[in-house]
Each structure stands twice: as C-alpha cells, then as structure tokens.
Amino acid sequence: MASAELKLNTEEEDTITRHLRTLLPPAVRNLIRSDKLSISSTSGMSEGYKQANIIILHKSLADDFEKFCHGNDGPLPLLYRSKPGEWKCPTLSTDSDIRTDCLQYRKYENGVCTEILTNLKEYSEQLKDMVTFYLGCSFTFEKAVQKVGVPVRNVEQKCNVSMYKTAVPCCDSEYFHCNLVVSMRPVPKDKLETVVQTTYPMKKSHGAPVHIGNPGLLGIKDLSNVDYGDEVQAHSEDVPVFWACGVTGVEAIVNCKASLAFTHSPGYMFITDLKDEDAEVDYGKEIPEVYHICQNPLHYSITSAAAVQKIRRLEEIIGVDPGERGVKYLCSWDELLKACLSISHAHSVLITTGFPTHFNYEPPEETDGPPGAIAMAAMLKALGKNIAIVTDQRAIDLNEKVIKEAVKQGILKTPVPVISYQSDSADSALHFLCEDGNPEKPKFSHLIAIERAGMAADGNYYNAQKINIKHLVDPIDELFLAARSVPGITTTGIGDGGNELGMGKIKEAVKKYIQNGEIIACDVEADFAVVAGVSNWGGYAVACALYILNTCEVHECYLRKAVGFSRLSEKVSWTSALPSVVKEEKLLNILQQHQVRSGITASLAMEVDGLPFYDTHSFIIEKLLEETLK
C-alpha cells in the first residue's frame, strides 16, 4: 500500500497551506503531482476554483453510470466524462493528468477498498479501458460562503469536512444503486438563509442544502460518528446543514462490485481551472428563503420567495372577517406558510373535524369543517401522503357516507379511512399516535384540526353562545396534547372563532377580541394556528398552499433531497385536486342530503366585498385559485 512521505515540517506545511489558498490550480496540481504536500484535504485550496470528485470505472459501465448521475444530479453533478484511456480533461483544466493530480486515491476490487494510493501510474494499462467521471464538489462554494460572512468550521479547524451515509435512497440505474451521502457544515442560526442563498445558484457544486436541522431525519444517528472525513466541532449557536455529496458515487461503486474501479479519497479532490462563477446566475423568482418549522426534532424548510409571496396572499384572502366578529385580530403572519411547509414534509397526516351546533337535530353537525377537511385530504392524497380522518364515534357512519359520495362524484379519487378515538387509559393517546405506544415510532407526522370543537380551560367545550357541548364531543384534544411529547409530530389548528381545537396558541387574543372569549377560548395549542373568516376557507387555503409549495422548484428539490427526478411532471394531477366552487357545491349538497345544516348565524348574513355573505364562499374560492395558478 503506497503512501506519501512527510516532506515538510509543521511550520513549513502551515505556510504552504496558506499559500495554497491563493495559488492557481496548475501550480497546486504540480505540487500534488510531485508528491510535495501532506495535508488533510483540499478544502480551501485554490480558492474560487471548482473542485471535483473522481470516479474511474470500466468503459462497459460508463453509460449506465452517466444515467445514474443524471438521475441524481444533486449529489452527482457531472462536469466532464472522459473518453476511455483519456487522462486529461481539456474542458476543465490544462496540463492535467488524472493518474497523478489527486492527493490520494482509493482502489476498489469487487466493491471492496483494497488499497490507498498517491498516484495511479502503475495502473496505466488498465486505465486505457477505463472512463473518468469528474463530478462537482461542495469545496467549491466554501470561499463564496466565507465572502458573505458565513464561517466554514472545517476550514477554521484545518480538517476535512464531515460526511455521512443517509437512509435516503438514490434513483437506481441498471448497475448502480446506493443511498445518498451528505456533507455537513455547522452554520450559525442567523446565517442559515445567507448560506442557502449563496449556494443555491451553484448547481454544479451541489447547490442549496438538502436538509437543515436534526440529522436523525436523514437517518444519521450520531454526528460524532462520521463515515468519511473528520468530525467538525460546532459552536453553541450552530445548526447542522447538509449538502448532497459526491461521495455518493463512491457508495455506488461499492454496491456495483465492479472488478476494478478507482475513486479519489473523500476530501482529496481534483482541482480544476474553472473559476466558480455560478454565483453570478440570476435568481429570477427563485430566491430561496428558510423557515423554522419544528423544534423537536429541529427542522427547517426552504422554499422560494415567489411561493412565499403567493401563500401570504392566500392568508390575506381568507382573513376576511364576516360579521366583524374580531377574527382579524386573531391572525398571525405566516402561520399558513409554516403550517404548510411542515405538512409538506409529512408522510402521514391525520385530519379531524366536527363542531356540533344543531342540538335539536340528528346529526348535530354543521357544514363548516367537512368540506375543508376533504379539500385538504384530496390534495394530500394527490401528493402521495397517507391520510386518515378521526372524528366522534357517533359521526363515523355519517363521515363514511359523505366520503363515499365524494369519491362517487369525483371530489376524491379514492376513499379516506375514517376512524374514532376513545380514551380509556392515561396512555390511550400515545398508543393511538405511535406503534405500541413508542414515541420513537409515530404513525402520523402531522395532525390537522379544522373547525373542531376545542376544550376550554375549564375542561368543557363551548359554542359561540357559551353553550356547553361536551356531551357531543369525543376527547380528540388528547391527541394534540400527546403529540407535544412525540418528536416528529407537528400540529395545525384551523378555526374562525377561537373555540376550535388548536386555537390555544392564540387564546389571549381570543379572550380579548372575541365575544365570550374568556369562557369559550380553546386551551389546547397547536404548533400552527391558521385563522380564517370561515374555517372551510382555511382548509381550501391549505390545499392551495401545498400545491404552490410542491410546484416550487426550490421546495420540491429540497423535499426529495436532490435525488431522483423532479416530480413537477405530476403537476396535472395536483391541479385536478385543487378545491373549486363546483366541488364545494357538490359537498354542501351531499352534507345537506344527510341532514347536515349550515352553522352560520343570521348575524353573518351581511355583505363582504360587496357580495351577500352566502355568495362570498364562491368569491373566496375563486380568489384563492386565481392566486394559486397565476
């Protein structure tokens, strides 16, 4: 096994390292070729020039590996593919030789690393039948990041970047398959948006991060246990930020088990002559923004400024306050945005609705709530989420009939399971939410309550007139309370009066601005409280916002961790899942056929934007769709 000799003392090495940052790539490659360097990685070398990961494999596998790169261009942005036996890369560098110009190489035989080398000259004959792939590297953007005031901890600590295997599968080709590998850099919390906006346009150097926050969400159990590179020490206010990494290609080589292959050693990159000018790219409408969507586990999401602007407009549209009840004073800016970002990341969503208002009739339900719930379910199902609806035991049959009819009339493509929750022990809620009651195995990622009666501070449930309706309500609030102690479950409450489940987040405003608020205010908090003039409008807005997010290239790429192909081709099916005036009319007719009555009081029968209130629903839906699709 060959290795480089230490030819410089520590002081000389530090001096050379400082010079290496400003040396041009040909000079650095010449030092590498002459075996005069002993450094831990090429991070920071020839600042402002692109660096590349290297994969060398037999020409018979080259076409398939190129397909693998195109199918996973986040971790494997292809800079150049050589001809068989071509040791130079004329479009990337002058006077280069791939056999000598990486500090360290790895030799793989049948998927096993059998040797670490400082050059490949002894394999020149075999290399005549081999193809070299040069793939983009995140070392490229480190100087750009430093220029905007973001510290790069691995450079500060003079060590290699931390790299980890994840549980995120790449898109397979015929011979190549593996999970995504990521590089991690700790970034100060107040610099997250800066680092995302700086790296986003640098697509050939992996672009924007694929994850910000808790590593467990990527399947990484322990940041101190690196798979490649060095452990980098974070500062107290740092957040772990993860980029797709070219070492993913090394994992693909391992799994392919080719008889012979070579790669660079992770962190010991090939330095090209190309200046990194990707940052000059015009963002257009795709300027990314970063939002904190969960604390336990810590999780941030990314979307574009254009998508944010649209969703904020949706929030304005549904904020109309019919009857001047004080609803407008309950609204908190960006609750719809952050709720939908969180829901967008969820794999399984539980929706609840049901607010009894008609005590002299059977059923006592009202028409506000179910249409909004079904609108959200339709969009979530179109996006591939697992969906269930939980409601009162007495209302199971009614909800099943409504959903069956919604499927028959094309409002839903497939049925949504309807279940009930009964509290018969202290840990009933935990067992309902998690497999075997284990908080580490939640069944649901997000809970949504829309126009669902919420428990007040005294343990009762009240309508707007202070009438206690506890006898008609199952304790579904317990699920929201239990979710607080389950990492990975977030919650959203949608309401229009402050007595709905989840509105505990804004209970002080409810007490101050809503009639009877001191008594009726819900005491149970959701992580996000979406307030609308009518709760159904909130459900329609959530469906529209989810459409906006998933048709946003920035957010869509972040969702799939930059592996596989874009899902934007599914846009047609998502569009068909959007709420509409026709769908609402059909749903209201279905509900009325089952004797479900409107809960809107005469006091709300007034003009809104010049329209009678009962015509305003159509107006609001049309405005939501106009904003969503423009």
XYZ file of C-alpha atoms in Angstrom:
630
model
C 0.000 0.000 0.000
C 1.595 3.234 -1.148
C 1.549 6.392 0.959
C 3.057 9.881 0.808
C 6.135 10.708 2.829
C 6.066 13.686 5.173
C 8.446 16.101 3.450
C 7.702 19.320 5.300
C 7.789 20.226 8.957
C 4.658 21.625 10.598
C 5.647 25.299 10.255
C 6.522 24.838 6.589
C 3.276 22.964 5.992
C 1.208 25.766 7.577
C 2.990 28.312 5.390
C 2.356 26.254 2.242
C -1.279 25.724 3.226
C -1.787 29.480 3.470
C -0.179 29.948 0.076
C -2.223 27.140 -1.427
C -5.372 29.154 -0.888
C -4.173 31.788 -3.366
C -2.157 29.610 -5.757
C -3.635 28.921 -9.173
C -4.854 25.360 -9.827
C -1.993 24.366 -12.198
C 0.540 25.258 -9.505
C -1.351 23.278 -6.850
C -1.687 20.270 -9.160
C 2.037 20.453 -9.865
C 2.773 20.298 -6.125
C 0.411 17.348 -5.769
C 1.962 15.594 -8.782
C 5.445 15.997 -7.345
C 4.268 14.481 -4.044
C 5.294 17.533 -2.015
C 2.143 18.022 0.022
C 0.954 16.452 3.239
C -2.440 17.980 4.009
C -5.683 16.519 5.303
C -7.899 17.681 2.414
C -8.103 20.112 -0.492
C -10.727 22.209 1.281
C -9.771 25.857 0.818
C -7.150 25.164 -1.840
C -7.114 27.477 -4.917
C -10.000 29.472 -3.552
C -12.588 30.439 -6.138
C -11.946 27.471 -8.432
C -14.094 24.398 -8.922
C -13.043 21.126 -7.334
C -14.218 17.713 -8.478
C -14.954 14.234 -7.185
C -13.431 11.477 -9.291
C -14.915 8.124 -10.312
C -12.943 5.850 -12.681
C -14.575 2.673 -13.957
C -14.537 0.277 -16.899
C -15.944 1.644 -20.151
C -18.630 -1.073 -20.181
C -20.222 0.571 -17.115
C -19.787 4.178 -18.218
C -23.130 4.745 -19.953
C -25.047 3.320 -17.027
C -23.100 5.407 -14.506
C -23.857 8.523 -16.533
C -27.566 7.631 -16.304
C -27.124 7.248 -12.550
C -25.593 10.742 -12.414
C -28.424 12.298 -14.428
C -30.958 10.599 -12.153
C -29.249 12.022 -9.057
C -27.759 15.294 -10.202
C -27.829 16.838 -6.720
C -25.031 14.636 -5.337
C -23.556 13.824 -8.759
C -23.449 16.961 -10.952
C -21.487 15.817 -13.988
C -18.698 18.220 -15.010
C -16.926 16.005 -17.547
C -16.866 12.415 -18.805
C -13.601 11.322 -20.381
C -13.070 9.027 -23.309
C -11.616 5.588 -22.490
C -7.945 5.997 -21.650
C -8.155 9.816 -21.627
C -6.099 11.077 -18.717
C -6.647 14.780 -19.395
C -9.887 16.765 -19.111
C -9.470 19.610 -21.612
C -12.713 21.409 -20.731
C -11.804 21.535 -17.033
C -8.044 22.044 -16.933
C -4.819 22.461 -18.861
C -1.816 20.262 -18.287
C -3.588 17.769 -16.029
C -3.203 14.035 -15.565
C -5.850 12.164 -13.611
C -3.315 9.479 -12.698
C -1.303 11.905 -10.569
C -3.319 15.047 -9.795
C -5.336 13.920 -6.777
C -3.592 13.812 -3.420
C -4.976 10.373 -2.649
C -6.926 7.662 -4.449
C -8.818 4.550 -3.470
C -8.703 1.287 -5.374
C -11.840 -0.885 -5.317
C -11.975 -4.547 -6.273
C -15.388 -6.214 -6.317
C -16.750 -3.404 -4.162
C -14.018 -3.548 -1.517
C -11.419 -0.844 -0.981
C -8.163 -2.786 -1.223
C -5.594 -0.021 -1.453
C -4.997 3.686 -0.862
C -2.656 5.255 -3.416
C -0.914 8.553 -4.086
C -0.943 8.022 -7.858
C -2.316 5.593 -10.434
C 0.654 5.356 -12.795
C 1.169 1.657 -12.160
C -2.378 1.064 -13.459
C -1.858 2.941 -16.738
C -2.502 -0.162 -18.831
C -5.829 -0.902 -17.114
C -6.810 2.775 -17.347
C -6.735 2.586 -21.156
C -10.094 0.763 -20.953
C -11.495 2.967 -18.198
C -13.549 6.177 -18.179
C -13.125 9.029 -15.699
C -16.111 10.975 -14.363
C -15.481 14.420 -12.861
C -18.309 15.429 -10.522
C -18.957 18.734 -8.757
C -17.787 19.235 -5.164
C -19.009 21.401 -2.269
C -15.443 22.564 -1.502
C -16.013 24.849 -4.476
C -18.503 27.081 -2.677
C -16.599 27.495 0.589
C -14.867 30.723 -0.462
C -18.148 32.226 -1.683
C -19.739 31.354 1.643
C -16.883 32.960 3.583
C -17.149 36.118 1.463
C -20.698 36.717 2.715
C -19.657 36.332 6.338
C -20.554 32.695 6.976
C -17.836 30.801 8.860
C -16.724 27.456 7.418
C -15.861 25.426 10.508
C -13.866 22.701 8.743
C -11.599 25.364 7.179
C -11.263 27.125 10.538
C -10.364 23.843 12.205
C -7.980 22.812 9.366
C -9.685 19.484 8.841
C -11.730 17.635 6.282
C -15.478 18.185 6.076
C -17.772 15.678 7.841
C -19.544 13.237 5.510
C -22.308 10.781 6.389
C -24.270 7.971 4.804
C -28.027 8.579 4.976
C -31.168 6.473 4.758
C -32.286 8.396 1.646
C -32.266 6.132 -1.432
C -30.938 7.425 -4.730
C -32.644 6.716 -8.048
C -31.249 3.387 -9.266
C -29.829 2.619 -12.684
C -29.196 -0.887 -14.013
C -25.895 -1.466 -12.232
C -25.699 1.346 -9.706
C -27.672 1.881 -6.515
C -26.923 3.363 -3.092
C -28.202 5.798 -0.502
C -27.361 9.473 -0.546
C -24.158 10.642 1.145
C -24.153 14.180 2.571
C -21.520 16.617 3.736
C -22.274 18.609 6.885
C -21.150 22.062 7.875
C -22.275 23.701 11.134
C -23.706 27.139 10.335
C -24.723 29.868 12.816
C -28.511 30.042 13.126
C -28.638 33.653 11.981
C -26.676 32.807 8.815
C -28.851 29.978 7.515
C -30.666 31.982 4.868
C -27.407 33.600 3.759
C -25.687 30.247 3.223
C -28.710 28.851 1.379
C -28.986 31.857 -0.929
C -25.248 31.796 -1.607
C -25.051 28.110 -2.522
C -28.422 27.767 -4.290
C -27.274 29.028 -7.730
C -24.079 26.925 -7.593
C -25.797 23.883 -9.084
C -22.593 22.258 -10.347
C -21.289 22.307 -6.773
C -24.399 20.612 -5.320
C -26.409 23.825 -4.969
C -28.549 24.528 -1.902
C -28.586 22.257 1.169
C -30.836 19.191 1.104
C -31.527 19.290 4.843
C -31.194 21.730 7.728
C -31.589 20.519 11.283
C -31.710 17.241 13.150
C -29.564 14.569 11.452
C -31.938 11.826 12.580
C -34.395 12.949 9.889
C -31.802 11.758 7.356
C -31.195 8.515 9.235
C -27.915 9.761 10.738
C -27.787 8.589 14.342
C -24.669 10.326 15.648
C -22.781 13.279 14.142
C -19.646 12.278 16.039
C -19.570 9.028 14.078
C -18.511 10.247 10.624
C -18.458 7.852 7.677
C -15.956 9.900 5.672
C -13.765 12.869 6.555
C -13.352 14.345 10.035
C -15.641 15.298 12.884
C -16.095 19.073 12.786
C -16.824 20.842 16.057
C -19.928 23.049 16.080
C -20.321 26.262 18.065
C -23.195 26.766 20.503
C -25.473 28.657 18.087
C -24.659 26.474 15.077
C -27.211 24.381 13.215
C -26.123 21.311 11.200
C -26.570 21.986 7.477
C -26.312 19.131 4.976
C -25.450 19.214 1.283
C -25.688 16.369 -1.218
C -22.180 14.948 -1.572
C -20.240 13.474 -4.491
C -19.015 10.655 -2.277
C -22.419 9.184 -3.119
C -20.611 7.969 -6.240
C -18.128 6.038 -4.100
C -21.022 4.242 -2.393
C -22.428 3.392 -5.825
C -19.076 1.893 -6.823
C -19.035 -0.206 -3.655
C -22.513 -1.577 -4.330
C -21.821 -2.201 -8.013
C -18.968 -4.557 -7.075
C -17.082 -3.913 -10.319
C -13.946 -5.991 -10.654
C -11.812 -2.824 -10.667
C -12.574 0.847 -10.037
C -10.802 3.902 -8.653
C -12.034 6.991 -6.853
C -10.463 9.964 -5.123
C -10.207 9.578 -1.358
C -13.049 11.640 0.134
C -11.805 15.170 0.749
C -8.815 14.818 -1.587
C -10.335 16.383 -4.665
C -9.188 17.169 -8.193
C -8.792 20.945 -8.595
C -9.941 22.324 -11.954
C -9.000 25.527 -13.760
C -12.620 26.699 -13.872
C -13.491 29.732 -11.818
C -16.646 29.250 -9.863
C -18.874 31.842 -11.457
C -22.141 30.007 -10.788
C -22.953 32.597 -8.137
C -23.436 35.152 -10.917
C -26.576 33.300 -12.074
C -29.753 35.394 -11.982
C -32.098 34.034 -9.331
C -35.198 35.288 -11.135
C -38.172 34.412 -8.919
C -36.348 31.546 -7.288
C -34.625 33.322 -4.423
C -34.770 30.743 -1.606
C -35.968 31.569 1.887
C -35.517 29.498 5.065
C -38.204 28.827 7.707
C -38.061 27.073 11.056
C -40.907 24.520 11.062
C -40.184 22.252 14.041
C -38.168 22.367 17.257
C -38.349 18.712 18.269
C -36.692 17.441 16.183
C -35.093 20.631 14.911
C -36.132 21.128 11.306
C -36.001 23.963 8.804
C -37.542 24.091 5.348
C -36.757 26.006 2.168
C -38.997 27.500 -0.483
C -38.802 30.365 -2.961
C -39.617 33.991 -2.274
C -42.216 33.800 -5.064
C -44.001 30.888 -3.367
C -43.912 32.733 -0.042
C -45.494 35.809 -1.630
C -48.316 33.726 -3.089
C -49.047 31.947 0.200
C -49.070 35.230 2.071
C -51.651 36.464 -0.405
C -53.768 33.364 0.341
C -53.521 34.239 4.022
C -54.816 37.731 3.278
C -57.710 36.392 1.195
C -59.026 34.078 3.926
C -58.556 36.741 6.615
C -61.824 38.486 5.713
C -63.802 38.991 8.937
C -67.510 38.435 8.159
C -69.752 39.960 10.783
C -66.790 41.916 12.208
C -66.504 39.308 14.978
C -62.876 40.182 15.762
C -61.400 37.310 13.711
C -58.996 39.704 12.007
C -57.294 40.312 15.350
C -56.501 36.607 15.763
C -54.431 36.238 12.622
C -50.665 35.735 12.977
C -48.483 36.359 9.947
C -47.016 33.307 8.149
C -48.893 30.688 10.183
C -50.360 29.318 6.938
C -46.911 29.261 5.320
C -45.151 27.489 8.179
C -48.019 25.054 8.717
C -47.983 24.044 5.055
C -44.194 23.751 4.948
C -44.447 21.352 7.879
C -47.339 19.429 6.285
C -45.422 19.248 3.013
C -42.662 17.268 4.744
C -45.123 14.916 6.475
C -45.507 11.349 5.229
C -48.763 10.643 7.075
C -51.436 13.163 8.071
C -54.388 12.783 10.454
C -57.277 15.233 9.965
C -60.088 15.878 12.449
C -63.236 17.972 12.152
C -66.683 18.202 13.699
C -68.318 21.018 15.646
C -71.862 20.285 16.936
C -74.153 23.305 16.661
C -77.645 21.956 15.973
C -78.606 20.383 19.293
C -82.231 19.681 18.337
C -81.326 17.748 15.205
C -79.632 14.454 14.356
C -76.898 14.765 13.308
C -75.933 17.937 15.190
C -73.042 18.708 12.779
C -72.612 21.853 10.737
C -71.414 22.234 7.142
C -68.304 24.216 8.105
C -65.334 21.863 8.535
C -66.011 18.722 6.461
C -65.618 20.403 3.043
C -62.316 21.972 4.134
C -61.140 18.644 5.541
C -61.977 16.830 2.296
C -60.269 19.556 0.223
C -57.052 19.081 2.197
C -57.349 15.294 2.016
C -57.738 15.432 -1.775
C -54.549 17.463 -2.210
C -52.584 15.435 0.330
C -53.565 12.181 -1.369
C -52.560 13.614 -4.757
C -49.166 14.437 -3.245
C -48.768 10.835 -2.115
C -49.382 11.266 1.618
C -51.086 8.684 3.815
C -54.324 10.227 5.089
C -56.916 9.337 7.731
C -59.798 11.263 9.305
C -60.563 10.895 13.011
C -63.929 12.004 14.325
C -66.501 11.345 17.036
C -67.727 7.779 17.304
C -71.317 8.948 16.793
C -70.307 10.597 13.487
C -68.333 7.702 11.944
C -71.204 6.457 9.802
C -72.065 9.943 8.578
C -68.464 10.718 7.575
C -68.031 7.403 5.783
C -71.194 8.068 3.741
C -70.047 11.594 2.884
C -66.614 10.368 1.757
C -68.123 7.523 -0.265
C -70.335 10.019 -2.074
C -67.374 12.407 -2.549
C -65.481 9.609 -4.310
C -68.518 8.778 -6.441
C -68.799 12.413 -7.560
C -65.064 12.751 -8.299
C -64.213 15.114 -5.439
C -61.891 12.453 -4.004
C -60.132 9.911 -6.222
C -60.079 7.217 -3.544
C -61.698 6.808 -0.107
C -60.130 8.189 3.074
C -60.233 5.944 6.159
C -62.458 7.287 8.940
C -61.574 6.268 12.493
C -62.536 7.226 16.031
C -60.542 7.806 19.188
C -61.667 6.637 22.612
C -59.835 7.499 25.820
C -59.828 4.558 28.197
C -56.420 4.941 29.877
C -53.730 7.533 30.599
C -51.672 6.428 27.603
C -54.526 5.910 25.122
C -53.459 8.901 23.024
C -49.834 7.742 22.859
C -50.899 4.271 21.721
C -53.194 5.804 19.132
C -50.447 8.029 17.713
C -47.484 5.623 17.927
C -46.796 1.984 17.214
C -47.078 0.101 20.527
C -47.117 3.480 22.278
C -43.440 4.030 21.381
C -42.742 7.781 20.859
C -39.864 6.847 18.558
C -42.327 5.221 16.127
C -45.097 7.735 15.366
C -47.802 6.630 12.918
C -48.522 10.206 11.886
C -46.229 13.121 11.038
C -48.828 15.871 11.267
C -52.243 16.393 12.879
C -54.713 18.911 11.429
C -57.875 20.089 13.175
C -60.339 22.147 11.139
C -63.477 23.571 12.749
C -63.150 21.010 15.521
C -64.617 21.824 18.939
C -61.731 22.518 21.305
C -61.517 22.087 25.049
C -61.654 25.291 27.103
C -59.611 25.990 30.217
C -62.325 24.538 32.474
C -62.364 21.221 30.599
C -65.637 21.904 28.793
C -66.391 22.556 25.117
C -68.339 25.654 24.152
C -70.002 27.046 21.069
C -70.002 30.782 20.348
C -73.056 31.297 22.584
C -71.291 29.739 25.611
C -73.408 26.561 25.422
C -71.501 23.565 26.755
C -71.417 20.775 24.127
C -69.052 18.403 25.938
C -71.569 15.549 25.790
C -71.382 15.595 21.989
C -67.575 15.663 21.670
C -65.050 12.830 21.962
C -61.700 13.835 23.581
C -59.683 14.111 20.367
C -57.882 17.042 22.012
C -55.845 14.420 23.869
C -54.124 13.523 20.609
C -52.901 17.097 20.178
C -51.754 17.238 23.790
C -49.918 13.910 23.499
C -48.287 14.983 20.221
C -46.271 17.575 22.149
C -44.233 14.774 23.721
C -43.709 12.833 20.482
C -40.737 14.033 18.427
C -41.641 14.221 14.775
C -45.355 15.012 15.117
C -46.381 18.599 14.413
C -49.905 20.027 14.611
C -52.087 22.621 12.918
C -55.383 24.093 14.097
C -57.740 25.854 11.662
C -60.532 27.965 13.114
C -62.682 31.058 12.755
C -63.666 31.952 16.311
C -61.047 30.824 18.776
C -63.043 27.973 20.349
C -61.664 25.418 17.867
C -59.044 22.769 18.593
C -55.538 24.212 18.250
C -56.526 27.818 18.864
C -54.962 27.658 22.322
C -51.908 29.188 20.660
C -53.832 32.481 20.340
C -56.110 32.181 23.371
C -55.087 35.552 24.852
C -56.193 37.304 21.666
C -59.413 35.266 21.670
C -60.174 36.369 25.228
C -59.540 39.994 24.301
C -61.275 40.312 20.928
C -63.931 37.567 20.629
C -67.341 37.797 22.302
C -67.472 35.366 25.252
C -63.776 34.686 24.623
C -62.917 34.433 28.311
C -65.134 31.352 28.562
C -65.108 29.732 25.111
C -61.418 30.120 24.169
C -59.799 26.779 23.389
C -56.967 25.998 25.782
C -55.245 23.353 23.610
C -52.427 24.651 21.457
C -51.345 23.559 18.010
C -47.896 24.324 16.649
C -49.551 26.444 13.963
C -52.854 28.325 14.207
C -54.430 29.175 10.844
C -57.246 31.673 11.304
C -59.862 32.341 8.608
C -63.160 34.206 8.361
C -64.744 30.768 7.797
C -62.842 27.613 8.686
C -63.540 25.958 5.317
C -61.632 28.812 3.691
C -58.646 27.858 5.828
C -58.837 24.269 4.569
C -59.048 25.459 0.963
C -56.059 27.752 1.545
C -54.000 24.864 2.958
C -54.750 22.774 -0.150
C -53.765 25.671 -2.402
C -50.591 26.450 -0.431
C -49.500 22.801 -0.628
C -49.938 22.998 -4.409
C -47.835 26.173 -4.547
C -45.057 24.613 -2.476
C -44.881 21.384 -4.427
C -44.811 23.206 -7.768
C -41.945 25.389 -6.495
C -38.637 24.033 -7.832
C -36.704 25.164 -4.755
C -39.010 23.401 -2.307
C -39.583 20.335 -4.499
C -35.833 19.717 -4.795
C -35.411 20.137 -1.032
C -38.239 17.660 -0.382
C -36.606 14.916 -2.459
C -33.101 15.725 -1.160
C -31.929 16.463 -4.728
C -32.033 12.762 -5.657
C -34.231 11.157 -8.277
C -36.143 13.096 -10.888
C -38.335 16.155 -10.378
C -41.973 15.409 -9.522
C -43.170 18.511 -11.335
C -44.435 16.238 -14.118
C -47.239 15.300 -11.671
C -48.484 18.891 -11.673
C -51.592 17.999 -13.723
C -52.873 15.578 -11.065
C -52.139 18.111 -8.323
C -54.063 20.777 -10.229
C -57.080 18.484 -10.508
C -57.009 18.023 -6.716
C -57.392 21.747 -6.004
C -60.643 22.936 -4.397
C -63.203 24.601 -6.641
C -66.627 26.234 -6.494
C -68.163 23.192 -8.180
C -66.590 20.807 -5.662
C -67.797 22.893 -2.722
C -71.337 22.989 -4.092
C -71.305 19.222 -4.541
C -70.025 18.702 -0.987
C -72.611 21.033 0.517
C -75.337 19.178 -1.372
C -74.008 15.842 -0.059
C -73.980 17.168 3.501
C -77.477 18.591 3.211
C -78.748 15.270 1.862
C -77.544 13.757 5.121
C -79.327 16.465 7.128
C -76.133 18.385 7.972
C -77.038 22.064 8.300
C -75.181 25.320 7.985
C -73.889 26.678 11.280
C -73.626 30.266 10.050
C -75.842 32.570 12.078
C -78.032 35.336 10.716
C -75.633 37.911 12.108
C -73.129 36.881 9.427
C -75.595 37.331 6.569
C -74.075 40.619 5.504
C -72.069 41.928 2.583
C -68.396 41.049 2.155
C -66.545 42.895 -0.632
C -69.945 43.944 -1.963
C -71.315 40.406 -2.080
C -74.017 38.836 0.108
C -72.245 36.599 2.598
C -73.719 33.393 1.222
C -72.172 34.220 -2.177
C -68.829 35.047 -0.652
C -67.705 31.398 -0.492
C -67.539 31.268 -4.285
C -65.741 34.604 -4.356
C -63.123 33.423 -1.846
C -62.503 30.099 -3.626
C -62.115 31.833 -6.976
C -59.644 34.339 -5.485
C -57.644 31.500 -3.895
C -57.450 29.633 -7.207
C -56.560 32.788 -9.123
C -53.621 33.462 -6.795
C -52.546 29.814 -6.780
C -52.499 29.304 -10.545
C -51.280 32.664 -11.792
